[in-house]
Short mmCIF file of C-alpha atoms in Angstrom, two decimals:
data_model
loop_
_atom_site.label_atom_id
_atom_site.label_comp_id
_atom_site.label_asym_id
_atom_site.label_seq_id
_atom_site.Cartn_x
_atom_site.Cartn_y
_atom_site.Cartn_z
CA ALA A 594 11.73 -121.13 -10.27
CA PRO A 595 11.22 -121.27 -14.01
CA ALA A 596 8.46 -118.72 -13.88
CA GLU A 597 10.71 -116.34 -11.78
CA ALA A 598 13.56 -116.82 -14.34
CA ALA A 599 11.26 -115.98 -17.37
CA THR A 600 10.04 -112.83 -15.41
CA ALA A 601 13.61 -111.66 -14.88
CA ALA A 602 14.50 -112.29 -18.53
CA ASP A 603 11.67 -110.15 -19.67
CA VAL A 604 12.91 -107.08 -17.57
CA LYS A 605 14.89 -104.81 -19.73
CA PRO A 606 18.15 -103.41 -18.25
CA LYS A 607 17.71 -99.83 -17.23
CA LYS A 608 19.42 -97.39 -19.54
CA PRO A 609 22.12 -95.24 -17.81
CA PRO A 610 21.05 -91.58 -17.15
CA TYR A 611 22.11 -89.21 -19.82
CA SER A 612 23.20 -85.59 -19.12
CA LEU A 613 21.48 -83.41 -21.77
CA PRO A 614 23.99 -80.84 -23.15
CA TRP A 615 23.31 -76.96 -23.14
CA GLN A 616 24.26 -76.11 -26.78
CA LEU A 617 25.17 -79.45 -28.26
CA ARG A 618 22.62 -81.73 -29.77
CA PRO A 619 21.30 -84.73 -27.99
CA ILE A 620 23.23 -87.76 -28.92
CA ALA A 621 20.21 -89.94 -29.58
CA PRO A 622 16.90 -89.35 -31.45
CA GLY A 623 13.75 -88.93 -29.48
CA ASN A 624 10.26 -87.68 -29.20
CA VAL A 625 10.95 -84.19 -27.85
CA ALA A 626 9.56 -80.75 -27.62
CA ARG A 627 12.04 -78.27 -26.35
CA LEU A 628 11.84 -74.65 -25.47
CA ASP A 629 15.31 -73.03 -25.09
CA THR A 630 15.85 -69.52 -24.27
CA SER A 631 18.97 -67.49 -23.78
CA LEU A 632 18.95 -64.18 -21.98
CA GLN A 633 22.10 -61.87 -22.37
CA MET A 634 22.74 -58.84 -20.30
CA TYR A 635 25.57 -56.75 -21.19
CA LYS A 636 26.94 -53.18 -20.59
CA PRO A 637 29.61 -51.75 -23.03
CA LYS A 638 32.52 -50.11 -21.53
CA GLY A 639 31.71 -46.51 -20.49
CA ALA A 640 28.04 -46.67 -21.45
CA ASP A 641 25.43 -45.18 -19.15
CA SER A 642 23.21 -48.18 -19.35
CA GLY A 643 23.17 -51.77 -20.37
CA GLY A 644 21.31 -53.76 -23.08
CA SER A 645 19.47 -57.18 -23.12
CA VAL A 646 18.87 -59.82 -25.76
CA ILE A 647 16.36 -62.75 -25.60
CA ALA A 648 16.85 -65.48 -28.09
CA THR A 649 14.40 -68.32 -28.01
CA SER A 650 13.97 -71.47 -30.04
CA LEU A 651 11.29 -74.10 -30.15
CA LEU A 652 12.14 -77.61 -31.40
CA PHE A 653 10.04 -80.64 -32.15
CA SER A 654 11.44 -84.11 -33.10
CA TYR A 655 9.74 -87.37 -33.46
CA LYS A 656 11.14 -90.90 -33.97
CA VAL A 657 10.05 -92.74 -36.91
CA THR A 658 12.36 -95.52 -36.17
CA ASP A 659 14.31 -96.38 -33.08
CA SER A 660 17.46 -94.87 -34.71
CA PHE A 661 16.11 -91.96 -36.69
CA ALA A 662 14.06 -88.85 -35.78
CA PRO A 663 13.31 -85.87 -38.08
CA LEU A 664 13.10 -82.47 -36.54
CA VAL A 665 11.99 -78.85 -36.93
CA ARG A 666 13.21 -75.83 -35.07
CA LEU A 667 11.85 -72.23 -35.00
CA GLY A 668 13.29 -69.16 -33.36
CA TYR A 669 12.67 -65.58 -32.33
CA VAL A 670 14.93 -62.81 -30.90
CA THR A 671 14.35 -59.43 -29.29
CA HIS A 672 17.01 -56.90 -28.52
CA SER A 673 16.97 -53.77 -26.24
CA PRO A 674 20.25 -52.01 -26.97
CA PRO A 675 21.77 -49.33 -24.55
CA ALA A 676 20.94 -46.65 -27.10
CA GLY A 677 18.73 -46.56 -30.20
CA ASP A 678 15.67 -48.48 -31.16
CA SER A 679 14.78 -52.00 -29.89
CA GLY A 680 14.26 -54.69 -32.65
CA ALA A 681 12.87 -58.19 -32.93
CA ALA A 682 13.00 -60.74 -35.64
CA PHE A 683 12.05 -64.24 -36.54
CA LEU A 684 14.92 -66.69 -37.33
CA ASN A 685 15.45 -68.92 -40.14
CA PRO A 686 13.54 -72.29 -39.61
CA VAL A 687 15.61 -75.45 -39.60
CA VAL A 688 14.52 -78.89 -40.76
CA GLY A 689 16.76 -81.92 -40.29
CA GLY A 690 17.23 -85.24 -38.80
CA LEU A 691 19.27 -87.08 -36.11
CA TYR A 692 20.43 -90.68 -36.52
CA GLY A 693 21.63 -92.39 -33.38
CA LEU A 694 23.82 -95.38 -33.19
CA ALA A 695 25.07 -97.50 -30.20
CA LEU A 696 28.77 -98.35 -30.79
CA SER A 697 28.88 -100.24 -27.55
CA PRO A 698 26.76 -100.21 -24.31
CA GLU A 699 28.51 -97.01 -23.10
CA MET A 700 29.70 -95.42 -26.53
CA LYS A 701 26.94 -93.56 -28.60
CA LEU A 702 27.29 -92.03 -32.08
CA GLY A 703 24.92 -89.30 -33.35
CA LEU A 704 24.89 -88.24 -37.02
CA PHE A 705 22.97 -85.03 -37.94
CA LEU A 706 22.01 -83.20 -41.16
CA GLY A 707 20.19 -79.90 -40.87
CA LEU A 708 18.97 -77.24 -43.31
CA ALA A 709 18.36 -73.58 -42.40
CA LEU A 710 15.87 -72.12 -44.86
CA PRO A 711 16.25 -68.24 -45.66
CA LEU A 712 12.92 -67.35 -44.42
CA GLY A 713 13.65 -65.30 -41.34
CA SER A 714 12.88 -61.65 -40.79
CA ASN A 715 14.94 -58.79 -42.53
CA GLY A 716 16.16 -60.78 -45.49
CA GLY A 717 16.25 -58.97 -48.88
CA ASP A 718 17.47 -55.62 -50.24
CA ASP A 719 15.81 -53.38 -47.63
CA PRO A 720 16.87 -54.52 -44.15
CA LYS A 721 15.81 -52.56 -41.03
CA PRO A 722 18.76 -51.51 -38.79
CA GLU A 723 16.98 -52.50 -35.62
CA LYS A 724 16.12 -55.86 -36.93
CA ALA A 725 19.69 -56.43 -38.14
CA ALA A 726 21.02 -55.52 -34.85
CA ALA A 727 18.79 -57.82 -33.16
CA LEU A 728 19.91 -60.71 -35.38
CA GLY A 729 23.52 -59.79 -34.74
CA ALA A 730 22.98 -59.60 -30.98
CA GLY A 731 20.94 -62.97 -31.01
CA MET A 732 23.98 -64.70 -32.56
CA ALA A 733 26.02 -63.47 -29.64
CA ALA A 734 23.34 -64.57 -27.04
CA ARG A 735 23.50 -68.05 -28.51
CA ARG A 736 27.23 -67.90 -28.26
CA TYR A 737 27.49 -68.23 -32.03
CA MET A 738 26.61 -71.75 -31.97
CA ASP A 739 23.41 -71.39 -33.96
CA ASN A 740 24.59 -68.87 -36.72
CA ALA A 741 22.60 -70.67 -39.48
CA MET A 742 19.35 -69.64 -38.00
CA PHE A 743 20.50 -65.86 -37.93
CA ALA A 744 21.69 -65.55 -41.47
CA THR A 745 18.32 -64.74 -43.09
CA ASN A 746 19.82 -64.17 -46.58
CA TYR A 747 21.49 -67.55 -46.66
CA LEU A 748 20.49 -71.24 -47.24
CA THR A 749 22.64 -73.23 -44.96
CA PRO A 750 23.13 -77.10 -45.02
CA PHE A 751 25.01 -78.17 -41.80
CA PRO A 752 26.12 -81.81 -41.19
CA GLY A 753 27.41 -82.74 -37.76
CA VAL A 754 28.79 -85.76 -35.87
CA GLY A 755 28.80 -86.46 -32.16
CA PHE A 756 30.17 -88.97 -29.69
CA ALA A 757 29.12 -89.60 -26.19
CA TYR A 758 30.34 -91.91 -23.42
CA VAL A 759 27.46 -92.61 -21.02
CA ALA A 760 27.87 -94.87 -17.94
CA SER A 761 27.68 -94.88 -14.18
CA GLY A 762 25.87 -91.43 -14.08
CA LEU A 763 28.63 -89.82 -16.17
CA THR A 764 28.32 -88.31 -19.62
CA VAL A 765 31.16 -86.96 -21.77
CA GLN A 766 30.06 -85.75 -25.22
CA ALA A 767 32.01 -84.19 -28.02
CA GLU A 768 30.54 -82.70 -31.17
CA VAL A 769 31.68 -80.92 -34.43
CA THR A 770 29.48 -79.33 -37.10
CA VAL A 771 30.20 -77.57 -40.36
CA LEU A 772 27.88 -74.99 -41.76
CA GLN A 773 28.00 -74.06 -45.40
CA LEU A 774 26.09 -70.67 -46.02
CA MET A 775 24.93 -70.02 -49.53
CA ARG A 776 23.63 -66.59 -50.26
CA MET A 777 20.15 -66.67 -51.83
CA LYS A 778 19.25 -62.84 -51.82
CA ALA A 779 20.50 -59.40 -50.97
CA LYS A 780 23.75 -59.74 -53.08
CA ASP A 781 24.41 -55.87 -52.92
CA ILE A 782 24.23 -56.09 -49.06
CA GLU A 783 25.82 -59.54 -48.43
CA LYS A 784 29.35 -59.40 -49.89
CA ASP A 785 29.93 -63.08 -49.43
CA SER A 786 28.26 -65.44 -51.89
CA SER A 787 29.06 -68.21 -49.60
CA LYS A 788 30.88 -68.70 -46.28
CA THR A 789 31.85 -71.74 -44.18
CA ASN A 790 31.54 -71.89 -40.23
CA LEU A 791 32.50 -74.69 -37.84
CA THR A 792 31.16 -75.16 -34.39
CA ALA A 793 32.42 -77.64 -31.85
CA GLY A 794 31.91 -78.40 -28.12
CA LEU A 795 32.57 -80.75 -25.16
CA HIS A 796 29.94 -81.51 -22.62
CA VAL A 797 30.54 -83.21 -19.21
CA GLY A 798 27.64 -84.07 -17.02
CA TYR A 799 27.26 -86.02 -13.84
CA PHE A 800 24.15 -87.29 -11.99
CA VAL A 801 24.43 -86.30 -8.28
CA ILE A 802 21.09 -88.23 -7.68
CA PRO A 803 18.81 -89.73 -10.10
CA GLU A 804 16.67 -86.52 -10.24
CA LEU A 805 19.48 -84.00 -10.60
CA SER A 806 22.55 -83.60 -12.85
CA LEU A 807 25.24 -81.02 -13.21
CA GLY A 808 26.60 -80.13 -16.57
CA ALA A 809 29.49 -78.07 -17.79
CA GLU A 810 30.20 -77.38 -21.42
CA LEU A 811 32.93 -75.64 -23.57
CA ASN A 812 31.87 -74.35 -26.87
CA TYR A 813 34.04 -72.98 -29.93
CA GLN A 814 33.05 -71.42 -33.28
CA ARG A 815 35.23 -70.41 -35.98
CA TRP A 816 34.73 -68.98 -39.53
CA LEU A 817 36.80 -71.30 -41.94
CA SER A 818 36.40 -68.67 -44.50
CA THR A 819 37.03 -64.96 -43.86
CA PRO A 820 33.71 -63.09 -44.15
CA LYS A 821 33.77 -59.81 -46.13
CA THR A 822 30.80 -58.16 -44.47
CA PRO A 823 32.17 -57.07 -41.01
CA PRO A 824 34.34 -53.98 -40.80
CA VAL A 825 38.02 -54.83 -41.40
CA GLU A 826 38.95 -53.99 -37.74
CA LEU A 827 36.46 -56.61 -36.44
CA ARG A 828 37.15 -59.47 -38.88
CA ASP A 829 40.07 -60.98 -36.88
CA SER A 830 38.41 -60.55 -33.36
CA LEU A 831 35.14 -62.20 -34.63
CA LYS A 832 36.73 -64.82 -36.56
CA ASP A 833 36.39 -67.20 -33.61
CA ASN A 834 34.81 -67.31 -30.16
CA LEU A 835 35.36 -69.55 -27.05
CA SER A 836 32.65 -69.78 -24.35
CA PHE A 837 31.54 -71.98 -21.51
CA ALA A 838 28.28 -72.83 -19.65
CA VAL A 839 27.70 -74.61 -16.36
CA GLY A 840 24.42 -75.33 -14.37
CA PRO A 841 22.01 -77.99 -13.01
CA ARG A 842 19.31 -79.75 -14.65
CA VAL A 843 16.31 -81.61 -12.95
CA HIS A 844 15.01 -84.88 -14.38
CA LEU A 845 11.32 -85.61 -13.33
CA LYS A 846 9.15 -88.38 -14.58
CA MET A 847 5.66 -87.29 -15.34
CA GLY A 848 4.12 -90.38 -16.51
CA GLU A 849 4.93 -93.90 -17.98
CA LYS A 850 6.76 -92.41 -20.98
CA MET A 851 7.02 -88.67 -20.31
CA TRP A 852 10.04 -86.86 -18.77
CA ILE A 853 10.55 -83.14 -18.17
CA ARG A 854 14.24 -82.16 -17.86
CA PRO A 855 14.25 -78.38 -17.04
CA GLY A 856 17.77 -76.77 -16.56
CA ILE A 857 19.36 -73.47 -16.01
CA ALA A 858 22.93 -72.59 -16.93
CA TYR A 859 25.17 -69.54 -16.60
CA ALA A 860 27.34 -68.90 -19.60
CA ARG A 861 29.85 -66.36 -20.80
CA PHE A 862 32.68 -65.76 -23.28
CA ILE A 863 36.13 -66.46 -22.51
CA ASP A 864 38.24 -64.68 -25.27
CA LYS A 865 38.03 -61.44 -27.15
CA PRO A 866 35.88 -59.55 -28.24
CA MET A 867 32.91 -60.74 -26.25
CA GLY A 868 34.77 -61.61 -23.24
CA ASP A 869 37.03 -58.46 -23.34
CA SER A 870 36.96 -56.57 -20.04
CA ASP A 871 38.26 -53.59 -22.03
CA ARG A 872 35.21 -53.65 -24.18
CA TYR A 873 32.41 -54.59 -21.66
CA ASP A 874 31.80 -53.64 -18.07
CA SER A 875 29.69 -56.78 -17.90
CA ASN A 876 28.42 -59.50 -20.41
CA HIS A 877 26.44 -62.35 -18.90
CA ILE A 878 24.20 -65.05 -20.41
CA ILE A 879 21.62 -67.16 -18.64
CA GLN A 880 20.14 -70.09 -20.50
CA ILE A 881 16.84 -71.63 -19.47
CA ASP A 882 16.07 -74.99 -21.21
CA VAL A 883 13.00 -76.83 -20.84
CA PRO A 884 12.79 -80.35 -22.86
CA VAL A 885 9.78 -82.55 -22.58
CA ALA A 886 10.47 -86.15 -23.87
CA PHE A 887 7.44 -88.36 -24.50
#
């Protein structure tokens, strides 16, 4: 009996399953490689044909302690418009770190600090129109939640905080991030020496079975400052955007410590201008997310 008691004491309690968000950050640091791709297919009102955007990011993070993991994120976008030349561009790389803290067995806190470096394509005083169009379209394909990576003339620190409730197969997570864009080049093109952006979201996920979860997410972005660069007639309509995503995710254990959690979500905009039926005959986004934890 004493031996049995000792064995039972050595067994660690199993962590409750966590539903990984679509556009929000994970709430806890981890050893992760993550390939995340958004495919947007759209057709402007009255156009003879539609266009497409593929925005892909690759993220690596590694825990240096149980609570902290530095990370790096890279990205690339391609754009095939309904008319005109296609374009492609590398995005600003991001370096940062995530600190996770358990407030209680169910409540988790995640503190994040990131820095987007102005090293992406098409920065400077001689931008190519097709690359600029690709960067703008890529922001929309990512539902304006990754704006720092697409602003290739700006250095952008962006702190964020997230809270999650994780228990009994249910995950409810909320997040807020503030982006402070600071112009580093192209002052004759970029009229804003600095601008401030806010992103926020709410994710709800539930495990139907241990290997399958369903996740729904509401995402919101808003410019806290009024950018000078867009045309006057677009500034108000582009000031904020509301979108949603919903889809399944599979959770597969590949070894003693390795998990692969591929998921696919359907997303679209709710409000104008991106969700405006008077502006678009169709505007749909598919997100394919493949994280590998090890």
